[in-house]
Amino acid sequence: MHHPSDPAPAKYRPDIDGLRAVAIISVAFYHARFPGFSGGFVGVDVFFVISGFLITALLFNEAAATGRLGLAAFYARRVRRLMPAGLIVLAVTILLAAFFMPPASDEQRSLARSAMAVAFFSSNIFFYATTGGYFDAPSFSMPLLHTWSLAVEEQYYLIWPLLMLLVVRFSRQSPVANSLRVRVVLALCVMFVLSLALSIGMSQDHQNFAFYLLPARVWEFAIGGMVGLAGTGFLARLTRWGEALAMLGLGLIVYSVAAFNDSTPFPGSAAILPVFGAALLIVGMTVNEQGIVRRLLASRPLVSIGLLSYSWYLWHWPLLSLYRIYNLGSQSLLANALALSVALVLAWLTYVWIERPVRMRRTFLFGRVRTTLLAGGAISLATLLMSAGLWAWRDHQKSADSYRWIEMARADRPRFLPACSRPERPVAGLPLEECGHGPDKKHPKILLWGDSHAQHLLPMLTEVFSDVAVYELTMPTCVPFFDLESPPSTTSSACIAFNQRVLEEILELKEIGLEGVVIAARWPLHFSYRSFSTADQADGEPPPDATTMAQVRADMQASLAATLGALEDLGLRVLVIAPTPQLVYSAPQCLALREKDHCHAPRALNDALLADTTEALAEVVAQQRNARLIRLLDFFCDAQTCYASRDGKILYHDDDHLTTTAARDLGRYLAADLAWLRRESDAPGASAGSQRGFSSADRR
């Protein structure tokens, strides 16, 4: 994301600054969730093309004129361009996070770690390794998430000049500039083809890799570089088509911004539209300097925004993120618009007081190449020290008595065991000891099967069945069905394979004494209902219509009936656990920032979310001889309220997963109903639930 102070291919191009304005407006408005900008994330791809265009032309012009590349001077320009403004924004972000993020929270620790990654130009690698994806709802809680694209650019700036240096050295025997041009373009073509193939190949099953990492993004810089090296003869042939190319390119960008959304597989082949659009737009404006599109993008308002694009990019996301974190995930268009406006003002101040003086007048330590590079190292060191300071502040908060119960709740959950979620696990050697809980792990009596909403019930079962082993087979987001002729949208190929392996393991476990199966899941999501939690609010596909919902309901019921029938045929009893009530906010986060009454959820919200799904499950279970449905709602809720905390205990470690403490209490509450699973009670039991005036178990 460069500005006109960088040496340009020929002369200053105000239209390129206008294109920067299009890119930053797209990104900022997408992050603010403004209507019409659901695909605004493609603005980053436009920036990549611009960077490839300018940097490659800059390096080529130097090599063609002098026969060499001044790498130290090049890297010094990048330090002046990127690091001083970045340091200011980072310092303010860390300071605000210390006071506005939940105290002693994982979010503070994650911010400190991501800031450390920024210091080493590797935040894209950090987010690739630690997040579920750029489009995941929890991404709003990462104030430095936007630095992934800066890291990709910085890595490109480190590698591409070195590759060009090799090309220059191989071209020294030829004094003709075109020989160097041909070789550089050939290198760019190879990079383009290999990187685009990798991006398309990885986007489907390894989207995080394709999105965050440089190898799958190089092609976007490469096509910009090829445009920057296009010879005058080639461009002259396109003069008559210049306006059409510019309009087509701008149209492709606008279409991508308006039509793409969080559900679009990206980058992959979808990224071809905005990337080729940016390349065509630059070509069209280059060959037709008097065209309408070029004059539009060279207009003063767009150029002014383009000049501020880097600083605005730096400021906008931390402000949006910290506001939403402090507001417990809630957001509004008005508040987002205010945050963007404040960010734009800060961008102007940063440009006037930091960016322009450092780049133009080269003040302080930025006058010479050597001192500039040393200053860059000092900025990285300062970033590390600030990160360590935030981490130390978090640890100090953890020791405070007022936050200790909240910190305990965050960690109060069963440990996720990858071995119990891998569909490729061999059946031989069952049962796996790490998946068994309780005595006599070689002969488990109870199987827990489902997604993460099954896994959080593990302490409930071990509390009730303390004398036998409970075996766990759970996979996040995986609905526990054998028969999936019409799988729900949450079902992946890995989930289908996992459930097939579960069936094989059940057959083996039955031979060594398995008696019953407990099935649980986040049923409303599998039935295509939308969560009301603020953490789950994200743009994407519109909600399904009534016809689609009815079809999903029928398919889910058919798959559940087939699954229960298969388990009955094996002589197993089955408990189906109805949906767990959820909260509007993450319980620990809310309790750290608000009074506890603010953190509870109205029961009416859960009734609306869970009622139809629970009834659909009950209709199927009622047709089975050896299955029961256990309802959980009345344990967590009274007539008006579903509680985040009760009797000094926090019930959830986020907005929808139970703490271990709550799950154990739930087990004692439902002990009589759960006991039916081992034939310890064939009559409807007087459970803790029925003592409170309701029936927790349904059976035929």
XYZ file of C-alpha atoms in Angstrom:
700
model
C 0.000 0.000 0.000
C 2.236 2.702 -1.345
C 2.061 6.382 -2.022
C 3.418 8.764 -4.619
C 6.551 9.546 -2.671
C 7.798 6.133 -3.781
C 9.568 6.313 -7.146
C 6.958 5.544 -9.780
C 7.218 3.928 -13.208
C 7.292 7.298 -14.969
C 5.449 10.111 -13.246
C 3.005 10.560 -10.433
C -0.301 8.866 -11.210
C -3.167 10.448 -9.250
C -5.490 7.812 -10.718
C -3.529 5.123 -8.834
C -4.217 6.991 -5.614
C -7.869 7.042 -6.683
C -7.723 3.273 -7.108
C -6.278 3.041 -3.612
C -9.310 4.977 -2.423
C -11.625 2.430 -4.057
C -9.712 -0.358 -2.312
C -9.674 1.162 1.181
C -13.325 2.262 1.015
C -14.268 -1.299 0.022
C -12.330 -2.836 2.908
C -13.402 -0.310 5.551
C -17.074 -0.398 4.572
C -16.991 -4.204 4.516
C -15.596 -4.297 8.044
C -18.267 -1.812 9.116
C -20.913 -4.110 7.581
C -22.350 -1.374 5.382
C -24.977 -2.672 2.923
C -23.660 -3.200 -0.595
C -20.102 -3.995 0.520
C -20.451 -7.661 1.511
C -17.426 -8.517 -0.656
C -15.358 -5.473 0.267
C -12.542 -7.707 1.478
C -11.416 -7.871 -2.179
C -10.028 -4.371 -1.691
C -6.959 -6.057 -0.212
C -6.469 -7.916 -3.500
C -6.611 -4.594 -5.338
C -3.895 -3.292 -3.024
C -1.761 -6.337 -3.829
C -2.032 -5.644 -7.567
C -1.118 -1.979 -7.041
C 1.895 -2.987 -4.946
C 3.097 -5.433 -7.582
C 2.636 -2.788 -10.270
C 4.603 -0.062 -8.484
C 7.340 -2.085 -6.819
C 8.234 -4.153 -9.868
C 8.369 -1.065 -12.103
C 10.471 0.752 -9.502
C 12.988 -2.079 -9.242
C 13.104 -2.616 -12.999
C 13.695 1.062 -13.757
C 16.597 1.124 -11.305
C 18.103 -2.061 -12.704
C 17.693 -0.931 -16.322
C 19.272 2.468 -15.592
C 22.174 1.381 -13.369
C 22.601 -2.358 -13.953
C 22.205 -3.002 -10.242
C 19.688 -2.957 -7.406
C 20.235 -1.014 -4.203
C 18.538 -3.409 -1.823
C 19.525 -1.519 1.320
C 18.020 1.690 -0.044
C 14.909 -0.192 -1.137
C 14.378 -1.717 2.300
C 15.035 1.669 3.925
C 12.223 3.151 1.836
C 9.920 0.390 3.040
C 10.871 1.107 6.658
C 10.081 4.804 6.227
C 6.857 3.992 4.460
C 5.431 1.348 6.786
C 6.941 1.221 10.230
C 6.657 4.647 11.945
C 2.903 4.937 11.357
C 2.481 1.272 12.211
C 4.255 1.759 15.543
C 1.947 4.621 16.550
C -1.195 2.648 15.726
C 0.132 -0.433 17.498
C 0.988 1.522 20.636
C -2.471 3.116 20.814
C -4.156 -0.241 20.152
C -2.276 -1.953 22.977
C -3.008 0.935 25.351
C -6.728 0.866 24.549
C -6.786 -2.928 24.828
C -5.403 -2.756 28.351
C -8.507 -0.846 29.451
C -11.303 -1.853 27.073
C -10.720 -5.563 26.479
C -12.029 -8.042 29.062
C -9.547 -8.134 31.952
C -7.197 -11.107 32.175
C -8.700 -12.457 28.969
C -7.565 -14.716 26.161
C -8.264 -11.772 23.850
C -5.553 -9.738 25.578
C -3.103 -12.610 25.322
C -3.956 -13.145 21.657
C -3.416 -9.448 20.952
C -0.013 -9.544 22.663
C 1.004 -12.588 20.638
C -0.217 -11.096 17.372
C 1.706 -7.876 18.100
C 4.840 -9.966 18.549
C 4.151 -11.541 15.164
C 3.778 -8.045 13.662
C 7.278 -7.237 14.918
C 8.621 -10.126 12.822
C 6.462 -9.377 9.739
C 4.664 -12.676 10.239
C 1.196 -11.876 11.551
C -0.353 -13.651 8.551
C 1.379 -16.850 9.664
C 0.177 -16.284 13.227
C -3.461 -15.885 12.178
C -3.170 -18.848 9.819
C -1.978 -21.022 12.690
C -4.301 -19.770 15.423
C -7.661 -18.859 13.876
C -10.488 -20.787 12.295
C -10.468 -18.386 9.353
C -10.674 -14.737 8.385
C -14.450 -14.947 7.971
C -15.141 -16.681 11.291
C -17.329 -14.722 13.697
C -14.637 -14.596 16.464
C -12.367 -12.612 14.115
C -13.892 -9.376 15.417
C -12.043 -9.948 18.711
C -8.598 -9.636 17.047
C -7.680 -5.935 16.744
C -4.587 -6.669 14.646
C -6.199 -9.148 12.266
C -5.906 -6.656 9.397
C -2.113 -6.744 9.631
C -2.122 -10.112 7.874
C -2.178 -8.316 4.511
C 0.659 -5.991 5.530
C 2.708 -9.038 6.509
C 2.058 -10.626 3.108
C 3.254 -7.425 1.409
C 6.311 -7.163 3.639
C 7.251 -10.775 2.897
C 6.866 -10.057 -0.817
C 9.087 -6.989 -0.436
C 11.735 -9.174 1.187
C 11.687 -11.928 -1.409
C 10.901 -10.342 -4.776
C 13.848 -7.871 -4.829
C 16.202 -10.777 -4.118
C 14.730 -12.752 -7.005
C 15.003 -9.718 -9.265
C 18.616 -9.317 -8.224
C 19.288 -12.828 -9.509
C 17.557 -12.001 -12.786
C 19.592 -8.810 -13.116
C 22.856 -10.687 -12.607
C 21.933 -13.284 -15.215
C 21.067 -10.476 -17.629
C 24.291 -8.473 -17.293
C 25.823 -10.010 -20.393
C 23.114 -8.352 -22.451
C 23.203 -4.536 -22.548
C 19.706 -4.351 -24.001
C 17.064 -3.328 -21.512
C 14.470 -5.455 -23.243
C 16.509 -8.564 -22.422
C 16.096 -7.783 -18.730
C 12.423 -6.974 -19.249
C 11.786 -10.313 -20.947
C 13.527 -12.238 -18.201
C 11.676 -10.433 -15.425
C 8.323 -10.906 -17.165
C 9.129 -14.592 -17.644
C 9.886 -14.941 -13.919
C 6.614 -13.168 -13.117
C 4.701 -15.499 -15.458
C 6.111 -18.572 -13.738
C 5.240 -17.141 -10.319
C 1.768 -16.209 -11.562
C 0.922 -19.658 -12.920
C 2.282 -21.631 -9.965
C 0.756 -19.367 -7.325
C -2.671 -19.164 -8.996
C -2.770 -22.957 -9.334
C -1.863 -23.280 -5.651
C -4.514 -20.739 -4.648
C -7.268 -22.504 -6.563
C -6.149 -25.939 -5.403
C -5.945 -25.011 -1.723
C -9.000 -22.758 -1.357
C -11.555 -25.547 -1.129
C -10.110 -27.718 1.640
C -7.346 -25.483 3.027
C -8.831 -22.017 2.763
C -6.764 -20.601 5.615
C -3.544 -21.468 3.772
C -4.777 -19.945 0.525
C -6.085 -16.834 2.240
C -3.279 -15.932 4.632
C -0.011 -17.197 3.186
C 2.192 -15.599 0.554
C 2.648 -18.582 -1.803
C -1.065 -18.533 -2.673
C -1.068 -14.713 -3.027
C 2.064 -14.141 -5.129
C 0.087 -14.286 -8.384
C -1.763 -11.107 -7.405
C 1.509 -9.186 -7.081
C 2.860 -10.879 -10.199
C 0.042 -9.720 -12.469
C 0.561 -6.189 -11.186
C 4.247 -6.525 -11.981
C 3.514 -7.698 -15.508
C 1.294 -4.662 -16.045
C 4.075 -2.433 -14.721
C 6.536 -3.880 -17.218
C 4.251 -3.743 -20.236
C 6.248 -2.065 -23.024
C 5.138 1.034 -24.859
C 4.690 -0.921 -28.075
C 2.290 -3.357 -26.444
C 0.372 -0.578 -24.725
C 0.105 1.412 -27.958
C -1.856 -1.424 -29.541
C -4.453 -1.122 -26.775
C -5.026 2.618 -26.995
C -8.359 2.338 -28.812
C -9.557 -0.143 -26.192
C -8.322 1.812 -23.193
C -11.653 3.139 -21.948
C -13.387 -0.205 -22.442
C -10.643 -2.013 -20.508
C -10.825 0.538 -17.683
C -14.605 0.282 -17.455
C -14.478 -3.524 -17.564
C -11.826 -3.585 -14.842
C -13.725 -1.192 -12.597
C -16.913 -3.173 -13.230
C -15.241 -6.426 -12.139
C -14.076 -4.800 -8.900
C -17.483 -3.265 -8.175
C -19.237 -6.557 -8.943
C -16.905 -8.447 -6.581
C -17.455 -5.917 -3.799
C -21.239 -6.107 -4.151
C -21.776 -9.795 -4.995
C -19.208 -11.656 -2.894
C -19.784 -12.345 0.798
C -18.319 -14.284 3.709
C -19.600 -17.535 2.206
C -17.723 -17.066 -1.078
C -14.838 -19.574 -1.340
C -11.929 -17.156 -1.371
C -9.361 -16.508 -2.733
C -9.253 -19.350 -5.300
C -10.880 -18.768 -8.647
C -13.194 -16.093 -7.187
C -10.191 -13.788 -6.659
C -9.585 -13.748 -10.411
C -12.391 -11.205 -10.840
C -11.077 -8.385 -8.611
C -7.423 -9.112 -9.402
C -7.878 -9.124 -13.169
C -10.231 -6.195 -12.725
C -7.515 -4.142 -11.030
C -4.964 -5.128 -13.687
C -7.302 -4.247 -16.568
C -8.211 -0.975 -14.887
C -4.559 0.057 -14.555
C -3.859 -0.900 -18.181
C -6.900 0.966 -19.418
C -6.016 4.127 -17.493
C -2.386 3.883 -18.662
C -3.213 3.814 -22.376
C -6.044 6.369 -22.201
C -5.013 9.287 -20.018
C -8.085 11.352 -20.970
C -10.636 8.618 -20.344
C -13.671 9.078 -18.124
C -12.603 6.372 -15.663
C -9.125 7.812 -15.249
C -10.492 11.322 -14.712
C -12.961 9.955 -12.174
C -10.285 8.167 -10.163
C -7.970 11.170 -10.446
C -10.606 13.444 -8.901
C -9.541 15.341 -5.797
C -11.840 13.556 -3.275
C -10.663 10.088 -4.309
C -7.010 11.136 -4.507
C -7.232 12.646 -1.021
C -8.637 9.416 0.395
C -6.022 7.438 -1.533
C -3.238 9.456 0.065
C -4.630 8.513 3.476
C -5.336 4.893 2.529
C -2.428 3.298 4.405
C -3.069 5.168 7.653
C -6.827 4.683 7.366
C -6.256 0.977 6.848
C -4.073 0.881 9.964
C -6.574 2.704 12.170
C -9.992 1.521 11.047
C -9.951 -2.124 12.152
C -8.518 -1.717 15.681
C -11.185 0.891 16.445
C -14.003 -1.243 15.034
C -12.703 -4.334 16.814
C -12.129 -2.746 20.217
C -15.527 -1.044 20.099
C -17.244 -4.332 19.339
C -15.264 -6.218 22.000
C -16.183 -3.652 24.639
C -19.780 -3.779 23.429
C -19.781 -7.580 23.909
C -19.976 -8.330 20.197
C -22.906 -6.034 19.443
C -22.575 -3.487 16.687
C -24.620 -0.908 14.818
C -24.144 0.855 11.507
C -24.183 4.239 13.229
C -21.485 3.294 15.730
C -19.397 1.673 12.981
C -19.729 4.809 10.856
C -18.545 6.891 13.816
C -15.553 4.574 14.325
C -14.593 4.875 10.637
C -14.881 8.648 10.839
C -12.617 8.789 13.884
C -10.192 6.467 12.106
C -10.161 8.776 9.068
C -9.362 11.783 11.249
C -6.561 9.838 12.933
C -5.340 8.766 9.488
C -5.095 12.415 8.412
C -3.177 13.332 11.572
C -0.868 10.339 11.090
C -0.257 11.271 7.460
C 0.492 14.902 8.268
C 2.596 14.358 11.387
C 4.203 10.948 10.804
C 4.036 9.591 7.269
C 4.830 12.683 5.199
C 7.611 14.109 7.399
C 9.378 10.750 7.622
C 9.125 10.016 3.896
C 9.520 13.505 2.435
C 11.806 15.325 4.876
C 13.310 12.165 6.377
C 13.361 13.573 9.878
C 14.960 12.095 12.999
C 16.814 8.842 12.292
C 15.357 8.388 8.824
C 17.778 10.549 6.842
C 20.291 7.865 5.866
C 19.920 4.281 4.786
C 21.882 2.785 7.657
C 20.184 4.786 10.390
C 16.782 4.107 8.810
C 17.384 0.366 8.921
C 18.542 0.660 12.530
C 15.397 2.634 13.303
C 13.346 -0.179 11.773
C 15.029 -2.637 14.102
C 14.341 -0.347 17.050
C 10.662 -0.149 16.073
C 10.446 -3.950 16.001
C 12.076 -4.101 19.428
C 9.663 -1.487 20.764
C 6.776 -3.556 19.426
C 8.040 -6.611 21.276
C 8.397 -4.632 24.506
C 4.856 -3.258 24.240
C 3.549 -6.773 23.587
C 5.357 -8.044 26.663
C 3.891 -5.173 28.647
C 0.337 -6.089 27.671
C 1.010 -9.719 28.543
C 2.372 -8.698 31.947
C -0.687 -6.487 32.534
C -2.938 -9.450 31.730
C -1.066 -11.662 34.200
C -1.373 -8.943 36.841
C -5.136 -8.816 36.310
C -5.373 -12.610 36.581
C -4.061 -12.397 40.138
C -6.830 -10.015 41.226
C -9.528 -11.642 43.345
C -12.319 -9.874 41.457
C -11.378 -11.608 38.193
C -10.275 -14.988 39.521
C -13.691 -16.659 39.222
C -13.995 -15.392 35.646
C -10.574 -16.716 34.718
C -11.435 -20.066 36.272
C -14.629 -20.238 34.192
C -12.716 -19.632 30.966
C -10.556 -22.671 31.690
C -13.358 -24.760 33.227
C -14.057 -27.072 30.295
C -13.146 -30.580 29.160
C -9.883 -30.869 27.299
C -10.316 -31.329 23.555
C -8.743 -34.617 22.466
C -7.879 -34.681 18.750
C -7.460 -38.459 18.845
C -11.172 -38.797 19.579
C -12.136 -36.731 16.518
C -9.981 -38.256 13.794
C -11.935 -40.250 11.230
C -8.749 -41.903 9.946
C -8.102 -43.592 13.277
C -7.764 -47.391 12.842
C -10.385 -49.533 14.539
C -7.766 -52.064 15.577
C -6.634 -51.673 19.153
C -9.888 -50.232 20.477
C -10.775 -48.733 22.783
C -8.290 -45.858 22.803
C -7.355 -45.115 26.385
C -7.331 -41.317 25.915
C -10.971 -41.391 24.764
C -12.130 -43.289 27.849
C -13.064 -41.556 31.096
C -13.541 -43.383 34.376
C -12.581 -46.858 35.652
C -12.031 -49.894 33.432
C -11.345 -47.903 30.271
C -10.895 -51.131 28.320
C -14.610 -51.907 28.721
C -16.606 -48.666 28.320
C -20.329 -48.903 29.031
C -21.457 -45.487 27.748
C -20.602 -43.757 24.451
C -20.869 -39.963 24.068
C -21.242 -39.025 20.398
C -21.767 -35.657 18.723
C -20.241 -32.227 18.170
C -18.821 -29.745 20.688
C -22.228 -29.614 22.393
C -21.774 -33.285 23.149
C -18.221 -32.820 24.339
C -19.202 -30.194 26.920
C -21.599 -32.768 28.467
C -18.794 -35.230 29.210
C -18.517 -34.093 32.885
C -22.285 -34.633 33.234
C -21.892 -38.289 32.287
C -18.760 -38.939 34.327
C -20.529 -37.388 37.339
C -23.487 -39.781 37.035
C -21.662 -42.881 35.785
C -18.647 -42.655 38.059
C -18.398 -46.430 38.393
C -17.981 -47.199 34.688
C -16.066 -45.832 31.724
C -17.594 -43.249 29.386
C -16.156 -43.287 25.870
C -16.007 -40.027 23.903
C -16.278 -39.670 20.117
C -16.890 -36.014 19.272
C -16.042 -33.770 16.346
C -16.752 -30.002 16.334
C -19.672 -28.947 14.064
C -20.327 -32.606 13.112
C -23.950 -33.784 13.410
C -24.079 -37.346 14.871
C -25.931 -39.262 12.148
C -25.095 -42.408 10.216
C -27.488 -41.820 7.342
C -26.906 -38.535 5.562
C -28.608 -38.644 2.202
C -29.167 -34.865 2.421
C -26.514 -33.626 4.865
C -27.013 -30.209 6.482
C -24.786 -27.313 5.443
C -22.688 -27.786 8.590
C -21.661 -31.294 7.488
C -18.223 -31.733 5.919
C -16.751 -34.736 4.159
C -14.573 -35.247 7.240
C -17.720 -35.383 9.383
C -19.304 -38.039 7.170
C -16.116 -40.103 7.337
C -15.950 -39.618 11.108
C -19.513 -40.857 11.606
C -18.836 -43.898 9.473
C -15.871 -44.671 11.707
C -18.095 -44.162 14.772
C -20.381 -46.898 13.476
C -17.417 -49.237 13.057
C -16.226 -48.444 16.587
C -19.692 -48.971 18.058
C -19.749 -52.462 16.550
C -16.409 -53.178 18.203
C -17.346 -51.577 21.522
C -20.640 -53.500 21.643
C -18.666 -56.720 21.670
C -16.841 -55.665 24.835
C -19.822 -54.442 26.821
C -21.146 -51.129 25.483
C -24.685 -50.602 26.835
C -25.859 -47.153 25.819
C -25.201 -44.157 23.595
C -25.716 -40.470 24.379
C -26.231 -38.273 21.295
C -25.945 -34.506 21.549
C -25.299 -31.618 19.179
C -25.937 -27.966 18.611
C -29.193 -29.014 16.969
C -30.641 -25.622 15.966
C -27.655 -24.835 13.756
C -27.875 -28.230 12.073
C -31.579 -27.520 11.508
C -30.495 -24.232 9.825
C -31.682 -21.896 12.589
C -29.567 -18.793 13.197
C -27.962 -18.173 16.572
C -28.873 -14.943 18.363
C -25.442 -14.670 20.015
C -23.568 -11.493 19.168
C -20.451 -13.575 18.444
C -22.294 -15.404 15.667
C -23.557 -12.344 13.840
C -21.870 -12.178 10.454
C -22.855 -11.388 6.921
C -23.262 -14.278 4.522
C -26.049 -16.159 2.863
C -29.564 -14.920 3.705
C -31.634 -17.068 6.090
C -33.337 -20.025 4.372
C -36.992 -19.652 3.437
C -39.832 -21.632 5.014
C -39.811 -24.293 2.281
C -36.095 -24.914 2.722
C -36.448 -25.040 6.507
C -39.245 -27.604 6.210
C -37.099 -29.752 3.922
C -34.118 -29.546 6.275
C -36.379 -30.538 9.177
C -37.675 -33.575 7.287
C -34.156 -34.636 6.212
C -32.800 -34.264 9.733
C -35.675 -36.284 11.175
C -35.155 -39.035 8.608
C -31.432 -39.216 9.378
C -32.065 -39.264 13.139
C -34.673 -42.026 12.757
C -32.257 -44.118 10.685
C -29.483 -43.575 13.245
C -31.651 -44.493 16.225
C -32.987 -47.522 14.365
C -29.470 -48.755 13.676
C -28.497 -48.381 17.325
C -31.679 -50.137 18.481
C -30.920 -53.039 16.131
C -27.619 -53.410 17.969
C -29.473 -53.672 21.288
C -28.282 -50.294 22.579
C -30.262 -47.735 24.540
C -29.999 -44.168 23.319
C -30.431 -40.839 25.065
C -30.872 -37.880 22.735
C -30.006 -34.636 24.513
C -32.150 -31.687 23.488
C -30.443 -28.375 22.594
C -28.510 -26.478 25.230
C -29.854 -22.964 25.845
C -27.452 -20.232 24.819
C -26.639 -16.683 25.833
C -26.501 -13.428 23.937
C -22.952 -12.707 25.152
C -19.970 -14.778 26.187
C -20.472 -15.273 29.918
C -16.868 -14.658 31.114
C -16.435 -11.690 28.778
C -19.721 -10.126 29.824
C -19.184 -10.692 33.546
C -15.756 -9.076 33.283
C -17.177 -5.915 31.701
C -20.788 -5.642 32.936
C -23.047 -6.342 35.885
C -24.242 -9.949 35.975
C -27.891 -9.118 35.237
C -26.803 -7.771 31.858
C -25.277 -11.144 30.980
C -28.375 -13.317 31.337
C -30.548 -14.050 28.287
C -34.331 -13.681 28.031
C -35.945 -17.111 28.034
C -38.145 -16.022 25.134
C -35.092 -15.935 22.857
C -34.230 -19.539 23.682
C -37.841 -20.660 23.397
C -37.966 -19.195 19.893
C -34.622 -20.738 18.897
C -35.040 -24.196 20.459
C -38.754 -25.008 20.385
C -39.171 -26.333 16.847
C -35.870 -28.221 16.893
C -36.719 -29.854 20.225
C -40.175 -30.818 18.973
C -38.668 -32.315 15.806
C -36.328 -34.452 17.923
C -39.196 -35.482 20.211
C -41.334 -36.608 17.264
C -38.606 -39.005 16.123
C -37.679 -40.270 19.591
C -41.358 -40.989 20.333
C -41.353 -43.557 17.526
C -38.426 -45.520 18.992
C -38.752 -48.267 21.599
C -35.314 -47.850 23.121
C -34.660 -44.109 23.009
C -35.447 -41.112 25.172
C -35.137 -37.362 24.815
C -33.803 -35.305 27.719
C -34.630 -31.606 27.782
C -32.235 -29.126 29.405
C -33.992 -25.794 29.157
C -35.547 -25.695 32.626
C -32.248 -26.391 34.369
C -30.747 -23.183 32.981
C -33.843 -20.995 32.783
C -36.797 -19.931 34.860
C -39.971 -18.531 33.326
C -38.282 -15.299 32.250
C -34.503 -15.714 32.274
C -31.730 -18.071 31.153
C -28.791 -17.567 33.477
C -25.138 -16.923 32.710
C -24.241 -17.426 36.366
C -26.079 -18.726 39.402
C -25.219 -19.373 43.048
C -21.741 -17.946 42.539
C -21.007 -20.277 39.594
C -20.516 -19.319 35.955
C -22.503 -21.739 33.798
C -20.889 -21.117 30.401
C -17.284 -20.696 29.305
C -18.456 -18.766 26.219
C -21.974 -18.038 24.933
C -23.158 -21.601 24.295
C -20.731 -24.131 25.847
C -21.076 -25.218 29.462
C -18.401 -25.034 32.085
C -17.367 -28.331 33.656
C -18.892 -27.147 36.926
C -22.278 -26.513 35.287
C -22.175 -29.847 33.449
C -21.556 -31.727 36.709
C -24.434 -29.915 38.395
C -26.589 -30.809 35.394
C -25.614 -34.457 35.835
C -26.772 -34.496 39.442
C -29.967 -32.727 38.379
C -30.741 -35.367 35.710
C -29.294 -38.398 37.502
C -32.507 -40.468 37.542
C -33.230 -39.861 33.869
C -29.663 -40.643 32.850
C -29.666 -43.833 34.922
C -32.208 -45.354 32.490
C -29.355 -45.672 30.009
C -27.849 -48.560 31.999
C -31.176 -50.249 32.745
C -30.888 -49.055 36.333
C -34.352 -47.509 36.034
C -36.887 -48.779 33.526
C -39.668 -46.615 34.907
C -39.756 -42.873 34.544
C -37.537 -41.631 37.341
C -38.179 -38.856 39.827
C -35.297 -36.720 38.693
C -34.223 -33.395 40.019
C -35.996 -31.941 37.032
C -39.372 -33.455 37.836
C -39.048 -32.299 41.440
C -39.072 -28.748 40.065
C -42.361 -29.265 38.318
C -41.431 -30.448 34.836
C -40.542 -33.668 33.047
C -36.986 -33.711 31.736
C -37.247 -36.963 29.796
C -39.541 -37.932 26.947
C -40.091 -41.462 25.815
C -42.657 -43.394 23.914
